[in-house]
mmCIF file of C-alpha atoms in Angstrom:
data_model
loop_
_atom_site.group_PDB
_atom_site.id
_atom_site.type_symbol
_atom_site.label_atom_id
_atom_site.label_comp_id
_atom_site.label_asym_id
_atom_site.label_seq_id
_atom_site.Cartn_x
_atom_site.Cartn_y
_atom_site.Cartn_z
ATOM 1 C CA MET R 1 0.000 0.000 0.000
ATOM 2 C CA ASN R 2 1.234 3.512 -0.765
ATOM 3 C CA SER R 3 1.406 5.113 2.704
ATOM 4 C CA ARG R 4 1.921 8.667 1.553
ATOM 5 C CA LEU R 5 -0.406 10.492 3.915
ATOM 6 C CA VAL R 6 -2.286 13.549 2.736
ATOM 7 C CA VAL R 7 -3.053 15.963 5.571
ATOM 8 C CA VAL R 8 -6.595 17.132 5.216
ATOM 9 C CA ALA R 9 -8.218 17.093 7.985
ATOM 10 C CA LEU R 10 -11.235 20.815 4.975
ATOM 11 C CA ALA R 11 -11.983 38.761 -2.159
ATOM 12 C CA GLY R 12 -14.837 41.069 -2.228
ATOM 13 C CA LEU R 13 -16.718 40.016 -5.362
ATOM 14 C CA LEU R 14 -17.702 36.591 -6.599
ATOM 15 C CA LEU R 15 -15.650 36.296 -9.750
ATOM 16 C CA SER R 16 -17.199 35.341 -13.042
ATOM 17 C CA ALA R 17 -14.177 33.179 -13.841
ATOM 18 C CA CYS R 18 -11.668 31.259 -11.722
ATOM 19 C CA ALA R 19 -9.899 33.685 -9.422
ATOM 20 C CA THR R 20 -6.168 33.989 -8.943
ATOM 21 C CA ARG R 21 -4.267 34.672 -5.761
ATOM 22 C CA PRO R 22 -3.801 38.394 -5.081
ATOM 23 C CA VAL R 23 -0.270 39.753 -5.067
ATOM 24 C CA LYS R 24 -0.661 41.301 -1.618
ATOM 25 C CA ALA R 25 -2.324 39.509 1.281
ATOM 26 C CA PRO R 26 -5.662 41.169 2.180
ATOM 27 C CA GLU R 27 -6.080 42.563 5.669
ATOM 28 C CA PRO R 28 -8.532 40.758 7.996
ATOM 29 C CA ARG R 29 -10.953 42.946 9.928
ATOM 30 C CA THR R 30 -13.394 42.694 12.831
ATOM 31 C CA VAL R 31 -17.149 43.029 12.280
ATOM 32 C CA SER R 32 -19.930 43.738 14.764
ATOM 33 C CA ALA R 33 -22.378 41.063 13.531
ATOM 34 C CA GLY R 34 -22.004 37.431 14.615
ATOM 35 C CA PRO R 35 -20.051 36.037 17.578
ATOM 36 C CA PRO R 36 -17.956 38.468 19.666
ATOM 37 C CA GLY R 37 -14.709 39.266 17.895
ATOM 38 C CA LEU R 38 -15.779 37.730 14.575
ATOM 39 C CA ARG R 39 -13.091 38.443 12.003
ATOM 40 C CA VAL R 40 -13.442 38.673 8.226
ATOM 41 C CA VAL R 41 -10.678 36.832 6.378
ATOM 42 C CA PRO R 42 -10.953 37.490 2.626
ATOM 43 C CA GLU R 43 -10.850 34.457 0.363
ATOM 44 C CA ARG R 44 -7.786 33.976 -1.808
ATOM 45 C CA PHE R 45 -10.002 32.595 -4.561
ATOM 46 C CA VAL R 46 -13.591 31.624 -5.292
ATOM 47 C CA SER R 47 -14.013 29.258 -8.233
ATOM 48 C CA LYS R 48 -16.364 29.695 -11.148
ATOM 49 C CA GLU R 49 -19.909 28.663 -10.256
ATOM 50 C CA SER R 50 -21.496 25.397 -11.384
ATOM 51 C CA PRO R 51 -24.935 25.513 -9.687
ATOM 52 C CA GLN R 52 -26.096 22.324 -11.428
ATOM 53 C CA ASP R 53 -23.565 20.245 -9.480
ATOM 54 C CA GLU R 54 -24.671 20.759 -5.848
ATOM 55 C CA VAL R 55 -21.117 20.551 -4.562
ATOM 56 C CA ASP R 56 -20.915 18.918 -1.133
ATOM 57 C CA SER R 57 -17.598 17.607 0.223
ATOM 58 C CA LEU R 58 -13.887 18.225 -0.394
ATOM 59 C CA ALA R 59 -10.551 16.444 -0.236
ATOM 60 C CA THR R 60 -7.038 17.320 -1.426
ATOM 61 C CA TRP R 61 -4.346 15.270 -3.154
ATOM 62 C CA PRO R 62 -0.773 16.356 -4.039
ATOM 63 C CA ASN R 63 0.485 15.316 -7.463
ATOM 64 C CA GLU R 64 4.035 14.124 -7.977
ATOM 65 C CA ASP R 65 4.585 17.130 -10.291
ATOM 66 C CA GLY R 66 4.193 19.499 -7.343
ATOM 67 C CA SER R 67 0.632 20.603 -8.082
ATOM 68 C CA THR R 68 -2.281 19.905 -5.747
ATOM 69 C CA TRP R 69 -5.791 18.793 -6.629
ATOM 70 C CA LEU R 70 -8.919 19.841 -4.775
ATOM 71 C CA ILE R 71 -11.535 17.139 -5.345
ATOM 72 C CA ALA R 72 -15.227 17.896 -4.765
ATOM 73 C CA SER R 73 -18.289 15.651 -4.782
ATOM 74 C CA ALA R 74 -21.080 16.883 -7.082
ATOM 75 C CA LYS R 75 -24.254 15.282 -5.765
ATOM 76 C CA SER R 76 -26.809 16.279 -8.377
ATOM 77 C CA THR R 77 -24.643 15.484 -11.408
ATOM 78 C CA HIS R 78 -23.315 12.258 -9.829
ATOM 79 C CA ARG R 79 -19.665 13.008 -10.467
ATOM 80 C CA LEU R 80 -16.477 14.377 -8.958
ATOM 81 C CA ASN R 81 -15.024 17.750 -9.876
ATOM 82 C CA VAL R 82 -11.262 18.238 -9.832
ATOM 83 C CA TYR R 83 -9.920 21.754 -9.247
ATOM 84 C CA ASP R 84 -6.448 23.237 -9.199
ATOM 85 C CA ALA R 85 -6.011 23.841 -5.456
ATOM 86 C CA ASP R 86 -3.827 26.896 -6.118
ATOM 87 C CA SER R 87 -6.184 28.797 -8.413
ATOM 88 C CA GLY R 88 -9.650 27.229 -8.237
ATOM 89 C CA GLU R 89 -9.598 26.379 -11.944
ATOM 90 C CA LEU R 90 -11.794 23.397 -12.818
ATOM 91 C CA LEU R 91 -9.473 20.846 -14.398
ATOM 92 C CA ARG R 92 -11.845 17.966 -15.133
ATOM 93 C CA SER R 93 -14.933 16.061 -14.022
ATOM 94 C CA VAL R 94 -14.951 12.327 -13.339
ATOM 95 C CA GLY R 95 -17.754 9.762 -13.337
ATOM 96 C CA GLU R 96 -21.414 9.559 -14.241
ATOM 97 C CA LYS R 97 -24.662 8.291 -12.776
ATOM 98 C CA GLY R 98 -24.782 4.550 -12.264
ATOM 99 C CA ALA R 99 -23.986 1.648 -9.973
ATOM 100 C CA ALA R 100 -20.989 0.143 -11.798
ATOM 101 C CA PRO R 101 -17.433 0.633 -10.498
ATOM 102 C CA GLY R 102 -16.366 4.203 -11.238
ATOM 103 C CA GLN R 103 -19.970 5.416 -11.467
ATOM 104 C CA PHE R 104 -21.789 7.264 -8.685
ATOM 105 C CA LYS R 105 -25.217 7.914 -7.250
ATOM 106 C CA ARG R 106 -25.362 10.984 -5.054
ATOM 107 C CA PRO R 107 -21.688 11.077 -3.944
ATOM 108 C CA ASN R 108 -21.219 12.822 -0.616
ATOM 109 C CA GLY R 109 -18.284 12.439 1.762
ATOM 110 C CA LEU R 110 -14.710 12.242 0.455
ATOM 111 C CA ALA R 111 -11.408 11.282 2.049
ATOM 112 C CA VAL R 112 -7.914 10.781 0.683
ATOM 113 C CA PHE R 113 -5.267 8.503 2.143
ATOM 114 C CA GLY R 114 -2.057 8.180 0.158
ATOM 115 C CA ASP R 115 -3.121 7.635 -3.435
ATOM 116 C CA TYR R 116 -6.539 6.239 -2.502
ATOM 117 C CA LEU R 117 -9.732 8.270 -2.720
ATOM 118 C CA PHE R 118 -12.760 7.173 -0.685
ATOM 119 C CA VAL R 119 -16.159 8.250 -2.053
ATOM 120 C CA VAL R 120 -19.333 7.798 0.012
ATOM 121 C CA GLU R 121 -22.433 7.304 -2.162
ATOM 122 C CA ARG R 122 -25.735 7.906 -0.454
ATOM 123 C CA ASP R 123 -27.945 6.317 -3.092
ATOM 124 C CA ASN R 124 -25.653 3.384 -3.926
ATOM 125 C CA HIS R 125 -25.344 2.693 -0.170
ATOM 126 C CA ARG R 126 -21.614 2.088 -0.427
ATOM 127 C CA VAL R 127 -18.138 3.543 -0.223
ATOM 128 C CA GLN R 128 -15.972 3.282 -3.322
ATOM 129 C CA VAL R 129 -12.178 3.182 -3.199
ATOM 130 C CA LEU R 130 -10.480 4.728 -6.241
ATOM 131 C CA ARG R 131 -6.785 4.931 -7.122
ATOM 132 C CA LEU R 132 -5.387 8.354 -8.000
ATOM 133 C CA PRO R 133 -4.501 9.996 -10.312
ATOM 134 C CA ALA R 134 -6.500 7.861 -12.779
ATOM 135 C CA PHE R 135 -9.587 7.517 -10.527
ATOM 136 C CA SER R 136 -9.454 3.804 -11.304
ATOM 137 C CA PRO R 137 -11.895 1.702 -9.210
ATOM 138 C CA VAL R 138 -10.211 -0.561 -6.672
ATOM 139 C CA ALA R 139 -12.997 -1.797 -4.391
ATOM 140 C CA SER R 140 -16.224 -0.903 -2.617
ATOM 141 C CA PHE R 141 -17.594 -1.782 0.813
ATOM 142 C CA GLY R 142 -20.555 -1.233 3.110
ATOM 143 C CA GLU R 143 -23.305 -2.353 0.750
ATOM 144 C CA ALA R 144 -24.690 -4.828 3.280
ATOM 145 C CA GLN R 145 -25.062 -2.313 6.113
ATOM 146 C CA LEU R 146 -25.174 1.288 4.884
ATOM 147 C CA ARG R 147 -28.620 2.842 4.481
ATOM 148 C CA SER R 148 -28.050 6.558 3.894
ATOM 149 C CA PRO R 149 -24.307 7.219 4.255
ATOM 150 C CA TYR R 150 -22.835 10.705 4.196
ATOM 151 C CA GLY R 151 -19.482 11.394 5.879
ATOM 152 C CA VAL R 152 -16.192 9.509 6.103
ATOM 153 C CA TRP R 153 -13.005 9.649 8.142
ATOM 154 C CA ILE R 154 -10.025 7.329 7.584
ATOM 155 C CA ASN R 155 -7.491 6.248 10.223
ATOM 156 C CA GLU R 156 -4.362 4.173 9.643
ATOM 157 C CA THR R 157 -4.143 1.499 12.348
ATOM 158 C CA ALA R 158 -1.179 -0.515 10.971
ATOM 159 C CA PRO R 159 0.834 -0.684 7.728
ATOM 160 C CA GLY R 160 -1.606 -1.691 5.005
ATOM 161 C CA GLU R 161 -4.566 -1.440 7.392
ATOM 162 C CA LEU R 162 -7.131 1.339 7.754
ATOM 163 C CA ASP R 163 -10.267 1.929 9.792
ATOM 164 C CA ALA R 164 -13.064 3.746 7.946
ATOM 165 C CA TYR R 165 -15.760 5.564 9.930
ATOM 166 C CA ILE R 166 -18.954 6.248 7.944
ATOM 167 C CA THR R 167 -21.883 8.320 9.204
ATOM 168 C CA ASP R 168 -25.255 6.784 8.328
ATOM 169 C CA SER R 169 -28.064 9.331 8.568
ATOM 170 C CA PHE R 170 -31.052 7.218 7.546
ATOM 171 C CA MET R 171 -34.397 8.907 8.197
ATOM 172 C CA TYR R 172 -38.088 8.030 8.051
ATOM 173 C CA GLY R 173 -41.283 9.676 6.815
ATOM 174 C CA GLU R 174 -42.550 10.633 3.370
ATOM 175 C CA LYS R 175 -40.088 13.535 3.212
ATOM 176 C CA PHE R 176 -37.290 11.659 5.011
ATOM 177 C CA ASP R 177 -37.350 14.256 7.777
ATOM 178 C CA LYS R 178 -38.321 12.059 10.725
ATOM 179 C CA VAL R 179 -35.490 11.080 13.040
ATOM 180 C CA PRO R 180 -35.545 7.361 13.993
ATOM 181 C CA ALA R 181 -36.434 6.281 17.511
ATOM 182 C CA LEU R 182 -33.666 6.657 20.063
ATOM 183 C CA ALA R 183 -33.055 2.912 20.155
ATOM 184 C CA GLU R 184 -32.035 2.955 16.463
ATOM 185 C CA LEU R 185 -29.553 5.786 16.832
ATOM 186 C CA ASP R 186 -26.855 3.370 17.925
ATOM 187 C CA GLN R 187 -26.299 2.885 14.160
ATOM 188 C CA ARG R 188 -25.337 6.475 13.351
ATOM 189 C CA VAL R 189 -21.650 5.653 12.726
ATOM 190 C CA ARG R 190 -20.438 2.429 11.114
ATOM 191 C CA ARG R 191 -16.845 1.248 11.312
ATOM 192 C CA TYR R 192 -14.945 -0.918 8.837
ATOM 193 C CA ARG R 193 -11.464 -2.460 8.845
ATOM 194 C CA LEU R 194 -9.788 -2.330 5.408
ATOM 195 C CA ARG R 195 -6.701 -4.303 4.442
ATOM 196 C CA PHE R 196 -4.612 -3.593 1.330
ATOM 197 C CA ASP R 197 -2.176 -6.015 -0.267
ATOM 198 C CA GLU R 198 0.720 -5.405 -2.643
ATOM 199 C CA ASN R 199 -1.507 -6.152 -5.658
ATOM 200 C CA ASP R 200 -3.933 -3.323 -4.839
ATOM 201 C CA ARG R 201 -6.593 -5.720 -3.599
ATOM 202 C CA VAL R 202 -8.740 -4.579 -0.694
ATOM 203 C CA SER R 203 -10.627 -6.658 1.831
ATOM 204 C CA SER R 204 -13.129 -5.157 4.261
ATOM 205 C CA GLU R 205 -14.508 -6.260 7.620
ATOM 206 C CA TYR R 206 -17.526 -4.684 9.301
ATOM 207 C CA LEU R 207 -16.664 -3.852 12.915
ATOM 208 C CA GLY R 208 -20.133 -2.693 13.957
ATOM 209 C CA ALA R 209 -21.977 0.558 14.597
ATOM 210 C CA PHE R 210 -22.199 3.008 17.463
ATOM 211 C CA GLY R 211 -24.044 6.088 18.706
ATOM 212 C CA ASP R 212 -25.412 7.252 22.041
ATOM 213 C CA THR R 213 -29.138 6.610 22.483
ATOM 214 C CA SER R 214 -29.943 8.914 25.386
ATOM 215 C CA GLU R 215 -32.450 11.745 24.993
ATOM 216 C CA ASP R 216 -29.832 14.384 25.744
ATOM 217 C CA ALA R 217 -26.869 13.109 23.722
ATOM 218 C CA ALA R 218 -28.120 10.944 20.838
ATOM 219 C CA LEU R 219 -26.761 11.680 17.350
ATOM 220 C CA ARG R 220 -29.917 12.622 15.467
ATOM 221 C CA ILE R 221 -28.810 13.908 12.035
ATOM 222 C CA VAL R 222 -25.194 13.194 11.182
ATOM 223 C CA GLU R 223 -22.936 13.957 8.256
ATOM 224 C CA SER R 224 -19.480 15.357 9.035
ATOM 225 C CA ILE R 225 -16.952 13.391 11.064
ATOM 226 C CA SER R 226 -13.258 13.817 11.762
ATOM 227 C CA GLY R 227 -10.737 12.264 14.120
ATOM 228 C CA ASP R 228 -7.592 12.777 16.174
ATOM 229 C CA PRO R 229 -5.790 9.432 16.664
ATOM 230 C CA ALA R 230 -3.148 10.969 18.949
ATOM 231 C CA ASN R 231 -5.885 11.790 21.464
ATOM 232 C CA ASP R 232 -8.255 8.848 20.802
ATOM 233 C CA ARG R 233 -10.927 11.292 19.674
ATOM 234 C CA LEU R 234 -13.683 11.584 17.075
ATOM 235 C CA LEU R 235 -15.698 14.744 16.596
ATOM 236 C CA ILE R 236 -19.116 14.143 15.043
ATOM 237 C CA ALA R 237 -21.394 16.959 13.901
ATOM 238 C CA ASP R 238 -25.089 16.623 14.758
ATOM 239 C CA GLU R 239 -27.070 18.914 12.435
ATOM 240 C CA ASP R 240 -30.457 18.646 14.151
ATOM 241 C CA GLN R 241 -31.408 22.182 15.193
ATOM 242 C CA ARG R 242 -34.707 20.897 16.587
ATOM 243 C CA HIS R 243 -32.693 19.465 19.472
ATOM 244 C CA LEU R 244 -29.116 20.803 19.607
ATOM 245 C CA SER R 245 -26.788 21.206 16.676
ATOM 246 C CA THR R 246 -23.293 20.666 18.043
ATOM 247 C CA LEU R 247 -20.051 18.658 17.862
ATOM 248 C CA ARG R 248 -19.911 15.598 20.102
ATOM 249 C CA GLU R 249 -16.787 13.766 21.188
ATOM 250 C CA TYR R 250 -16.402 9.987 20.890
ATOM 251 C CA THR R 251 -13.431 7.660 21.324
ATOM 252 C CA LEU R 252 -12.109 5.764 18.318
ATOM 253 C CA THR R 253 -13.862 2.644 19.616
ATOM 254 C CA GLY R 254 -17.231 4.430 19.578
ATOM 255 C CA HIS R 255 -17.734 5.439 23.219
ATOM 256 C CA TYR R 256 -19.406 8.799 23.830
ATOM 257 C CA THR R 257 -17.282 10.732 26.320
ATOM 258 C CA GLY R 258 -20.037 13.135 27.359
ATOM 259 C CA ARG R 259 -18.118 16.117 25.986
ATOM 260 C CA ARG R 260 -19.270 18.538 23.321
ATOM 261 C CA VAL R 261 -18.372 22.054 22.280
ATOM 262 C CA PRO R 262 -20.046 24.815 24.326
ATOM 263 C CA ASP R 263 -23.806 25.099 23.855
ATOM 264 C CA ARG R 264 -25.116 27.763 21.454
ATOM 265 C CA SER R 265 -21.891 27.620 19.459
ATOM 266 C CA PHE R 266 -23.882 27.174 16.250
ATOM 267 C CA ASP R 267 -26.655 29.443 15.018
ATOM 268 C CA ALA R 268 -27.285 27.156 12.029
ATOM 269 C CA GLN R 269 -26.336 23.554 11.327
ATOM 270 C CA ALA R 270 -22.983 22.242 12.533
ATOM 271 C CA GLU R 271 -21.378 21.006 9.332
ATOM 272 C CA GLY R 272 -17.849 20.363 8.049
ATOM 273 C CA VAL R 273 -15.201 19.682 10.703
ATOM 274 C CA ALA R 274 -11.448 19.275 10.282
ATOM 275 C CA LEU R 275 -8.417 18.832 12.544
ATOM 276 C CA TRP R 276 -5.564 21.340 12.228
ATOM 277 C CA SER R 277 -2.505 19.654 13.758
ATOM 278 C CA CYS R 278 0.329 21.869 14.971
ATOM 279 C CA ALA R 279 3.927 21.299 16.023
ATOM 280 C CA GLY R 280 4.392 19.746 19.444
ATOM 281 C CA GLY R 281 1.002 18.047 19.480
ATOM 282 C CA GLY R 282 -1.131 21.166 19.782
ATOM 283 C CA GLY R 283 -3.635 22.425 17.282
ATOM 284 C CA TYR R 284 -7.224 23.286 16.560
ATOM 285 C CA TRP R 285 -10.510 22.013 15.261
ATOM 286 C CA VAL R 286 -12.211 24.041 12.527
ATOM 287 C CA ALA R 287 -15.982 23.638 12.187
ATOM 288 C CA VAL R 288 -18.626 25.143 9.921
ATOM 289 C CA ASP R 289 -21.674 27.104 11.065
ATOM 290 C CA GLN R 290 -23.789 26.769 7.895
ATOM 291 C CA LEU R 291 -25.146 30.294 7.732
ATOM 292 C CA MET R 292 -26.416 32.642 5.042
ATOM 293 C CA PRO R 293 -25.401 35.169 3.838
ATOM 294 C CA ARG R 294 -21.949 34.192 5.185
ATOM 295 C CA THR R 295 -20.639 30.975 6.655
ATOM 296 C CA ILE R 296 -18.926 31.344 10.025
ATOM 297 C CA PHE R 297 -15.945 29.137 10.739
ATOM 298 C CA HIS R 298 -15.446 28.378 14.443
ATOM 299 C CA VAL R 299 -12.013 27.426 15.762
ATOM 300 C CA TYR R 300 -11.681 25.285 18.919
ATOM 301 C CA ASP R 301 -8.705 24.188 20.962
ATOM 302 C CA ARG R 302 -7.604 20.691 19.947
ATOM 303 C CA ASP R 303 -7.555 19.372 23.526
ATOM 304 C CA THR R 304 -10.090 21.368 25.545
ATOM 305 C CA LEU R 305 -12.634 22.103 22.756
ATOM 306 C CA GLN R 306 -12.830 25.677 24.032
ATOM 307 C CA PRO R 307 -13.511 28.392 21.415
ATOM 308 C CA GLN R 308 -10.436 30.194 20.095
ATOM 309 C CA GLY R 309 -12.163 32.578 17.700
ATOM 310 C CA SER R 310 -14.385 32.709 14.637
ATOM 311 C CA PHE R 311 -14.076 34.110 11.142
ATOM 312 C CA SER R 312 -15.996 34.418 7.911
ATOM 313 C CA GLY R 313 -15.017 35.170 4.353
ATOM 314 C CA GLU R 314 -16.333 37.986 2.219
ATOM 315 C CA VAL R 315 -18.225 35.617 -0.101
ATOM 316 C CA THR R 316 -18.342 32.056 1.212
ATOM 317 C CA ALA R 317 -21.843 31.046 2.337
ATOM 318 C CA HIS R 318 -23.966 28.025 3.268
ATOM 319 C CA THR R 319 -20.941 25.737 3.462
ATOM 320 C CA ASP R 320 -21.186 21.956 3.630
ATOM 321 C CA GLY R 321 -17.746 20.374 3.472
ATOM 322 C CA ILE R 322 -14.282 21.727 4.192
ATOM 323 C CA ALA R 323 -10.762 20.385 3.697
ATOM 324 C CA LEU R 324 -7.790 21.627 5.676
ATOM 325 C CA HIS R 325 -4.554 21.204 3.730
ATOM 326 C CA ALA R 326 -1.712 22.069 6.104
ATOM 327 C CA ALA R 327 1.047 21.169 3.645
ATOM 328 C CA SER R 328 2.582 23.813 1.412
ATOM 329 C CA THR R 329 1.320 24.363 -2.111
ATOM 330 C CA ARG R 330 2.612 26.677 -4.807
ATOM 331 C CA SER R 331 0.190 29.490 -3.910
ATOM 332 C CA PHE R 332 -0.289 28.632 -0.233
ATOM 333 C CA PRO R 333 3.157 28.103 1.322
ATOM 334 C CA THR R 334 1.665 27.876 4.828
ATOM 335 C CA GLY R 335 -1.355 25.782 3.837
ATOM 336 C CA ALA R 336 -4.995 26.439 3.005
ATOM 337 C CA LEU R 337 -8.528 25.871 4.210
ATOM 338 C CA TYR R 338 -10.913 24.992 1.370
ATOM 339 C CA ALA R 339 -14.680 25.363 1.695
ATOM 340 C CA VAL R 340 -17.792 24.739 -0.374
ATOM 341 C CA HIS R 341 -19.574 27.972 -1.293
ATOM 342 C CA ASP R 342 -23.374 27.778 -1.506
ATOM 343 C CA ASP R 343 -23.373 24.337 -3.188
ATOM 344 C CA ARG R 344 -22.032 25.837 -6.422
ATOM 345 C CA SER R 345 -18.303 26.575 -6.125
ATOM 346 C CA VAL R 346 -15.254 26.225 -3.903
ATOM 347 C CA SER R 347 -13.264 28.862 -2.058
ATOM 348 C CA ALA R 348 -9.863 28.991 -0.391
ATOM 349 C CA PHE R 349 -8.459 30.730 2.696
ATOM 350 C CA ASP R 350 -4.761 31.119 3.411
ATOM 351 C CA LEU R 351 -3.981 29.534 6.791
ATOM 352 C CA GLY R 352 -1.468 32.305 7.428
ATOM 353 C CA ASP R 353 -4.286 34.834 7.137
ATOM 354 C CA VAL R 354 -6.369 32.819 9.633
ATOM 355 C CA VAL R 355 -3.519 32.579 12.150
ATOM 356 C CA ARG R 356 -2.897 36.317 11.899
ATOM 357 C CA ALA R 357 -6.567 37.245 12.168
ATOM 358 C CA LEU R 358 -7.332 35.060 15.198
ATOM 359 C CA GLN R 359 -3.873 35.329 16.797
ATOM 360 C CA LEU R 360 -3.407 31.571 16.787
ATOM 361 C CA GLN R 361 -0.157 29.651 17.312
ATOM 362 C CA PRO R 362 2.397 30.612 14.620
ATOM 363 C CA GLY R 363 3.809 27.093 15.010
ATOM 364 C CA CYS R 364 0.721 25.766 13.247
ATOM 365 C CA LEU R 365 2.101 27.031 9.942
ATOM 366 C CA ASN R 366 4.530 24.852 7.996
#
């Protein structure tokens, strides 16, 4: 197995064509609306719109030629869009509607590990594994258990061995808006053990499902999930505003710790979440508050989950997925945060701008 690990974790006017990085870094500023101390960090680019796609989730992959791809799931057109992560230029689209290998039905969550891309398909009830850069199908798993899968997080447990965590947000009712009974919510996250051999063959083993079933802490509507192996931690976003939209902490074995981010952190749905690892074991979590007319990005301490500040862009709104790429790219030498903008394009923030605006640890920049 190729063990090259990709670190992901997820201005002014919306451009009519793919934007380029400005010569001079824009100055962040404080605004009165939103959480106390909310800062505006201008985007370095916003890609050309493709409203027909319904863009949802993001992942990054560095090419051997030094370029970086930003890969996005396009739910309504049943394909993947590939952008230049330095400029936002759309390079190509991959796939079509169908159930065969390499085809998709309502692709949602994405994750990259080494040269493998994991694509969660809600309406095919599976996760496909593709090999980059050709997007060649390698395997699929989960068909026997997954009902309405959305998010994915991948963790390497041994050489050639990965654990895949898949959120399964099945619902009931004619409009699929009825949350299942509490007793069924122990199936909100499903875990699989994947093994890769030297011939690119993949075997999968279902390790079971988990989710708290108490009235106070059950996971009602789930999509985004991310993890921190160094601290035996998963953060899972519950989007249900009818109860409490928040981030809840689980162990990697699926035990709810009882911790969550402070109440009333989110005014809209808690969405994309990504870990930002820093030197010496510190770092932050970045999470999306899916607001209009501007998304707010909340930053929490990696260990304590206490708020460290919030920012918005000048354009980015109604965000689903994010991808945090801490490695250097040609246009982002200190890394970038990529975000979906209003289901129709992708935007990018320079991590150096975020650190400066929120006065975060300079050691978090490569």
